[in-house]
Short mmCIF file of C-alpha atoms and ligand atoms in Angstrom, two decimals:
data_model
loop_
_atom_site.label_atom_id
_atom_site.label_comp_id
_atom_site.label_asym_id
_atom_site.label_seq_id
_atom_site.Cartn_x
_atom_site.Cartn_y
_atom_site.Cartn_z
CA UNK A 15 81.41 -18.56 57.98
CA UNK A 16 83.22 -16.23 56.22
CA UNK A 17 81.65 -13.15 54.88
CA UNK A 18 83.04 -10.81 52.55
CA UNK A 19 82.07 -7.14 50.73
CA UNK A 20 79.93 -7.54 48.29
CA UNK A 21 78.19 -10.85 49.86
CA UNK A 22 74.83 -10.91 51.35
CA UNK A 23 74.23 -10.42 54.62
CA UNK A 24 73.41 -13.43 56.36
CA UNK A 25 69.39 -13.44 57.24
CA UNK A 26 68.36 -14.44 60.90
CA UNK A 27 65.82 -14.41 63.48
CA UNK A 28 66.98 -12.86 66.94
CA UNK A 29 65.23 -12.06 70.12
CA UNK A 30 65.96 -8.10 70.58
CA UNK A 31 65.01 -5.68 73.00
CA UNK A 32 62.18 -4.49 70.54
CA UNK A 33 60.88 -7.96 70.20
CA UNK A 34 61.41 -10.91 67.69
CA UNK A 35 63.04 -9.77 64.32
CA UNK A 36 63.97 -11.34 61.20
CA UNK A 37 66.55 -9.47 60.12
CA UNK A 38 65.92 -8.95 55.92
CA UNK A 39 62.57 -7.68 56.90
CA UNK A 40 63.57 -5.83 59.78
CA UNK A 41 65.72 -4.35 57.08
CA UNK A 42 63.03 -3.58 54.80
CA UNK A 43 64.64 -1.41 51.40
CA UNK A 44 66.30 0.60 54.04
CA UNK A 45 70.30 0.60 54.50
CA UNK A 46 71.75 -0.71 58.14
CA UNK A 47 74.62 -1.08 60.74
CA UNK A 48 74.60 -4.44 62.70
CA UNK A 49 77.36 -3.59 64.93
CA UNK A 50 78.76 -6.06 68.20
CA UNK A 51 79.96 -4.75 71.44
CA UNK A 52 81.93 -7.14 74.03
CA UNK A 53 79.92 -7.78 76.99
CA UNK A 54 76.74 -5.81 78.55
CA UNK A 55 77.95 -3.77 81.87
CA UNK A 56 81.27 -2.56 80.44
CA UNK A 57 82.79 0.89 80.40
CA UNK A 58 83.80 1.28 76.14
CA UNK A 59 80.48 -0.30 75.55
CA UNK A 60 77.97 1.61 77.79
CA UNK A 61 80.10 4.87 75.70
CA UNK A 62 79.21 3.58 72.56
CA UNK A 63 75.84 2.35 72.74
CA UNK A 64 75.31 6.40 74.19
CA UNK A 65 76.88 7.49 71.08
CA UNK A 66 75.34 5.51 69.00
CA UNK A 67 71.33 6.73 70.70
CA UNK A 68 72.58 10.59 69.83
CA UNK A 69 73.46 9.75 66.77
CA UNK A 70 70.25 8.13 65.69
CA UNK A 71 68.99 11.33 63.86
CA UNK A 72 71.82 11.13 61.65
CA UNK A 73 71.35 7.29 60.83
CA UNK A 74 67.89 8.05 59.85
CA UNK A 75 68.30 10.93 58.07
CA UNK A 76 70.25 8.74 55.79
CA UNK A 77 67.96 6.13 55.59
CA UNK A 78 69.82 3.67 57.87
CA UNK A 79 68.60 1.63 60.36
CA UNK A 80 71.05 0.57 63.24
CA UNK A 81 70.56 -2.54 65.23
CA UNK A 82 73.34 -3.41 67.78
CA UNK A 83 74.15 -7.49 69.28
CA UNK A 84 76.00 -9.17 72.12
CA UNK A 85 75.95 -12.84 73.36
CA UNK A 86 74.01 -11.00 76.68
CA UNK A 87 70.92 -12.35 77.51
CA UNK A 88 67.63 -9.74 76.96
CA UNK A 89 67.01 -9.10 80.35
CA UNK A 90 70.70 -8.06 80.60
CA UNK A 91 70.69 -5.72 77.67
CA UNK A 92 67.53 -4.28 79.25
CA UNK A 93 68.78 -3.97 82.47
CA UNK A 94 71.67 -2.11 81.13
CA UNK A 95 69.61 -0.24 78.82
CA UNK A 96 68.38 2.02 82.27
CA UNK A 97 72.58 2.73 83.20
CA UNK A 98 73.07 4.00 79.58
CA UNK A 99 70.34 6.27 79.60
CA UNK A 100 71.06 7.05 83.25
CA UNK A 101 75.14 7.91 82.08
CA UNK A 102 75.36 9.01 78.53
CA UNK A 103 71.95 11.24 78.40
CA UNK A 104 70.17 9.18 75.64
CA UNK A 105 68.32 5.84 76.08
CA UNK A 106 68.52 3.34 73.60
CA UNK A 107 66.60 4.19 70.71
CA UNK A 108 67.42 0.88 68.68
CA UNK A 109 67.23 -2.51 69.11
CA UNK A 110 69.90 -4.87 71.11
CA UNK A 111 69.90 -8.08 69.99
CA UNK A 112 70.20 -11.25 72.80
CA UNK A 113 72.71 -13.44 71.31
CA UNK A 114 73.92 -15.52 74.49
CA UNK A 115 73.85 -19.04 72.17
CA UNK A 116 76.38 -16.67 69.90
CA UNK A 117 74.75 -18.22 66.89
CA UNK A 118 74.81 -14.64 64.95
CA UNK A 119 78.02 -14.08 66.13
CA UNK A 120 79.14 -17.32 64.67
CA UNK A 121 77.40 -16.67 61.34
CA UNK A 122 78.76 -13.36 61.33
CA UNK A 123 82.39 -13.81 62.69
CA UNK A 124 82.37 -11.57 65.18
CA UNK A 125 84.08 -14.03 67.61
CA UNK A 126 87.87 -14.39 67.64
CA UNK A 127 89.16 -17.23 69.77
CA UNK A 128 92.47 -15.40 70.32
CA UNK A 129 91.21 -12.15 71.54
CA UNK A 130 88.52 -13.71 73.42
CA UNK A 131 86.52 -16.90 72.84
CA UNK A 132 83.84 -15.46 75.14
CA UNK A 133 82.77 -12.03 73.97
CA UNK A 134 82.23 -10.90 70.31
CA UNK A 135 84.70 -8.12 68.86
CA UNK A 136 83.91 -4.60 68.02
CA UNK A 137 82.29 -5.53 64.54
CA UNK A 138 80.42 -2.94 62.44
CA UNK A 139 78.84 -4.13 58.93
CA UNK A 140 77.24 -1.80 56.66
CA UNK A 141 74.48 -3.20 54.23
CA UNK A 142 73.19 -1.76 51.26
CA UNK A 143 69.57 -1.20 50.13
CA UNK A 144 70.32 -4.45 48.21
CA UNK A 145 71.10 -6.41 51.50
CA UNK A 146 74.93 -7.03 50.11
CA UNK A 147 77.60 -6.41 52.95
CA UNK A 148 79.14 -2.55 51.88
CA UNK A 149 81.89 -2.35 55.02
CA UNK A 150 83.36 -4.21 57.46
CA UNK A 151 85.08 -2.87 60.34
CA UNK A 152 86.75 -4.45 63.28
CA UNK A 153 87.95 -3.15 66.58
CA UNK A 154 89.34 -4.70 69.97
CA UNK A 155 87.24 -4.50 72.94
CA UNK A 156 89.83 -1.80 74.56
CA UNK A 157 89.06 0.60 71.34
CA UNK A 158 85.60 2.51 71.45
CA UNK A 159 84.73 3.16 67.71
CA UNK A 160 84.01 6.66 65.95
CA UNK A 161 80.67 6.89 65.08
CA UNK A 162 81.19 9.88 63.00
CA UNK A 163 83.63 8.14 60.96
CA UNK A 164 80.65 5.40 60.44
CA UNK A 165 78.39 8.01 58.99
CA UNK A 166 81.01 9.43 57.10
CA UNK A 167 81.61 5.74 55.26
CA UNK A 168 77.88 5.54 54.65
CA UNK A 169 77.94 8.94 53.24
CA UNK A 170 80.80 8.24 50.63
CA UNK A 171 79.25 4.67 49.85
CA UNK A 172 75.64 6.38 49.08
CA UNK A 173 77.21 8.80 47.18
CA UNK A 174 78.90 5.85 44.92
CA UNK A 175 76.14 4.13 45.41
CA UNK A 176 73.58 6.52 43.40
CA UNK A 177 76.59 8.73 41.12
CA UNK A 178 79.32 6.31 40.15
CA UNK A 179 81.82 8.60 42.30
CA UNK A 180 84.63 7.39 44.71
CA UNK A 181 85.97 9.71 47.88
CA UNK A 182 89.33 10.19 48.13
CA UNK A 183 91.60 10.15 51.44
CA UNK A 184 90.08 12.11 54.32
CA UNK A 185 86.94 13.31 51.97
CA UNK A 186 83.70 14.01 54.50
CA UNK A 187 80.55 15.71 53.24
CA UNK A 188 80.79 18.34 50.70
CA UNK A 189 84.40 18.09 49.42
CA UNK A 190 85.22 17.13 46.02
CA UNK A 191 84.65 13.52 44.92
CA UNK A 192 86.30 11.36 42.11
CA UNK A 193 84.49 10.14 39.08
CA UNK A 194 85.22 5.83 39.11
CA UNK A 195 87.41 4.95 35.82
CA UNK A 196 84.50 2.84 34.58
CA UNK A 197 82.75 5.95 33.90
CA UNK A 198 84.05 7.63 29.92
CA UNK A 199 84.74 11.45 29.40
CA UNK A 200 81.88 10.82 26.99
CA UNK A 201 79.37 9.67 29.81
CA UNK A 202 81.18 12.00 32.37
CA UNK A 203 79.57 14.87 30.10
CA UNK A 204 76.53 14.12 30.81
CA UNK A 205 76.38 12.40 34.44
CA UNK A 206 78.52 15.56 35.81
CA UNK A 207 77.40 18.75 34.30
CA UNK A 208 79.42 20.98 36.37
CA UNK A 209 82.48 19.42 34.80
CA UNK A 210 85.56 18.41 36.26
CA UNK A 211 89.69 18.01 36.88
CA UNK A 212 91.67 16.02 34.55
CA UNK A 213 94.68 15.71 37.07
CA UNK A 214 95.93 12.55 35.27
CA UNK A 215 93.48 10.24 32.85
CA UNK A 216 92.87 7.71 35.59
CA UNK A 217 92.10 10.77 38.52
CA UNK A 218 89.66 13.19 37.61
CA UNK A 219 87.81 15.52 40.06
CA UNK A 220 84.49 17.10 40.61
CA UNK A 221 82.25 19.00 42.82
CA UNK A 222 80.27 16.44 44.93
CA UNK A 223 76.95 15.68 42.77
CA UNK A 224 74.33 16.20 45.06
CA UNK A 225 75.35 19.62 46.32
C1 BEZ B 313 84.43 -2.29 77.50
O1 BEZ B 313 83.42 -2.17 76.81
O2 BEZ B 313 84.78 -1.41 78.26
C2 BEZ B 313 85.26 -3.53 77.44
C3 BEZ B 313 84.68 -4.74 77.12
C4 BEZ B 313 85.48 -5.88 77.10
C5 BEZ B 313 86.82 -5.79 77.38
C6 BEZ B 313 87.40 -4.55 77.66
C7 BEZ B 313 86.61 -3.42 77.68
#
């Protein structure tokens, strides 16, 4: 299947390491990160599913919740569970999901045949309040991803999300954001009191709303 931005994300019932979920209600009205790592008991993997537990404050602080998935059975993923806490300082504070019939993996594309027909790839997918697919990121098994840069996309796509702004190149938290052309000098007045750069009529600047 082939999913695209904007789509929903495909609902589904997994076994995790937190128990049964069905994933839409999992979700709740709450953003989330369904990420896929390569195989349980590997090096880049054990690194990010560490990073990923440290970060946890920051998901939640922005309302996210993160669920992670490899076609490893459960008692694998908790078995490996004990060497992440044991390596990276943080046990797993989210849930894993058991995917070893690679049925969400197969919904969700996350297998490539010719980078490896038996493990999924480094897949990230950011969804929306609304359940509709916001990002899409994918990575070879050899790259370990930046979790910063994750929060930094969910950042900028909350931000458009709730002030009809865009981020331009290299923007992170607190720099000046772009007002989206849809948006009139008219209605501009009012949605951004503190005013902003005309630079040309399609790129016009302004403080970042919410600080
Ligand atoms: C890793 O997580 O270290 C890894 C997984 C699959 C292939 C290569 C590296």
């Amino acid at each position: 299947m082939t999913i695209r931005l904007g789509d929903e994300a495909p609902d589904f019932t997994a076994d995790t390491t937190e128990g049964e979920i069905h994933f839409h209600e999992w979700l709740g009205d709450s953003w989330g990160v369904l990420f896929s790592h390569p195989r349980d008991y590997t090096p880049v993997c054990t690194t990010e599913l560490g990073m990923a537990a440290h970060l946890k404050p920051e998901f939640d602080r922005r309302g996210v919740k993160i669920i992670g998935l490899s076609v490893d059975p459960l008692d694998s993923h908790t078995g490996w569970a004990k060497d992440i806490e044991e390596t990276q300082g943080a046990a797993v504070n989210f849930p894993m999901i058991a995917d070893p019939d690679k049925k969400i993996a197969d919904f969700y594309d996350m297998i490539h045949p010719n980078a490896s027909d038996t493990a999924t790839v480094r897949s990230v997918f950011v969804i929306g309040a609304d359940k509709k697919i916001k990002l899409m990121l994918t990575y070879p098994a050899s790259t370990g991803r930046n979790f910063d840069e994750i929060l930094r996309v969910i950042d900028s796509l909350q931000l458009t999300a709730k002030h009809s702004v865009a981020t331009p190149a290299n923007w992170k938290d607190g720099d000046d954001v772009i007002i989206v052309p849809a948006v009139s000098d008219e209605d501009a007045k009012e949605k951004f009191p503190k005013g902003w750069k005309t630079v040309k009529p399609y790129l016009r600047i302004t403080p970042q709303p919410n600080k």
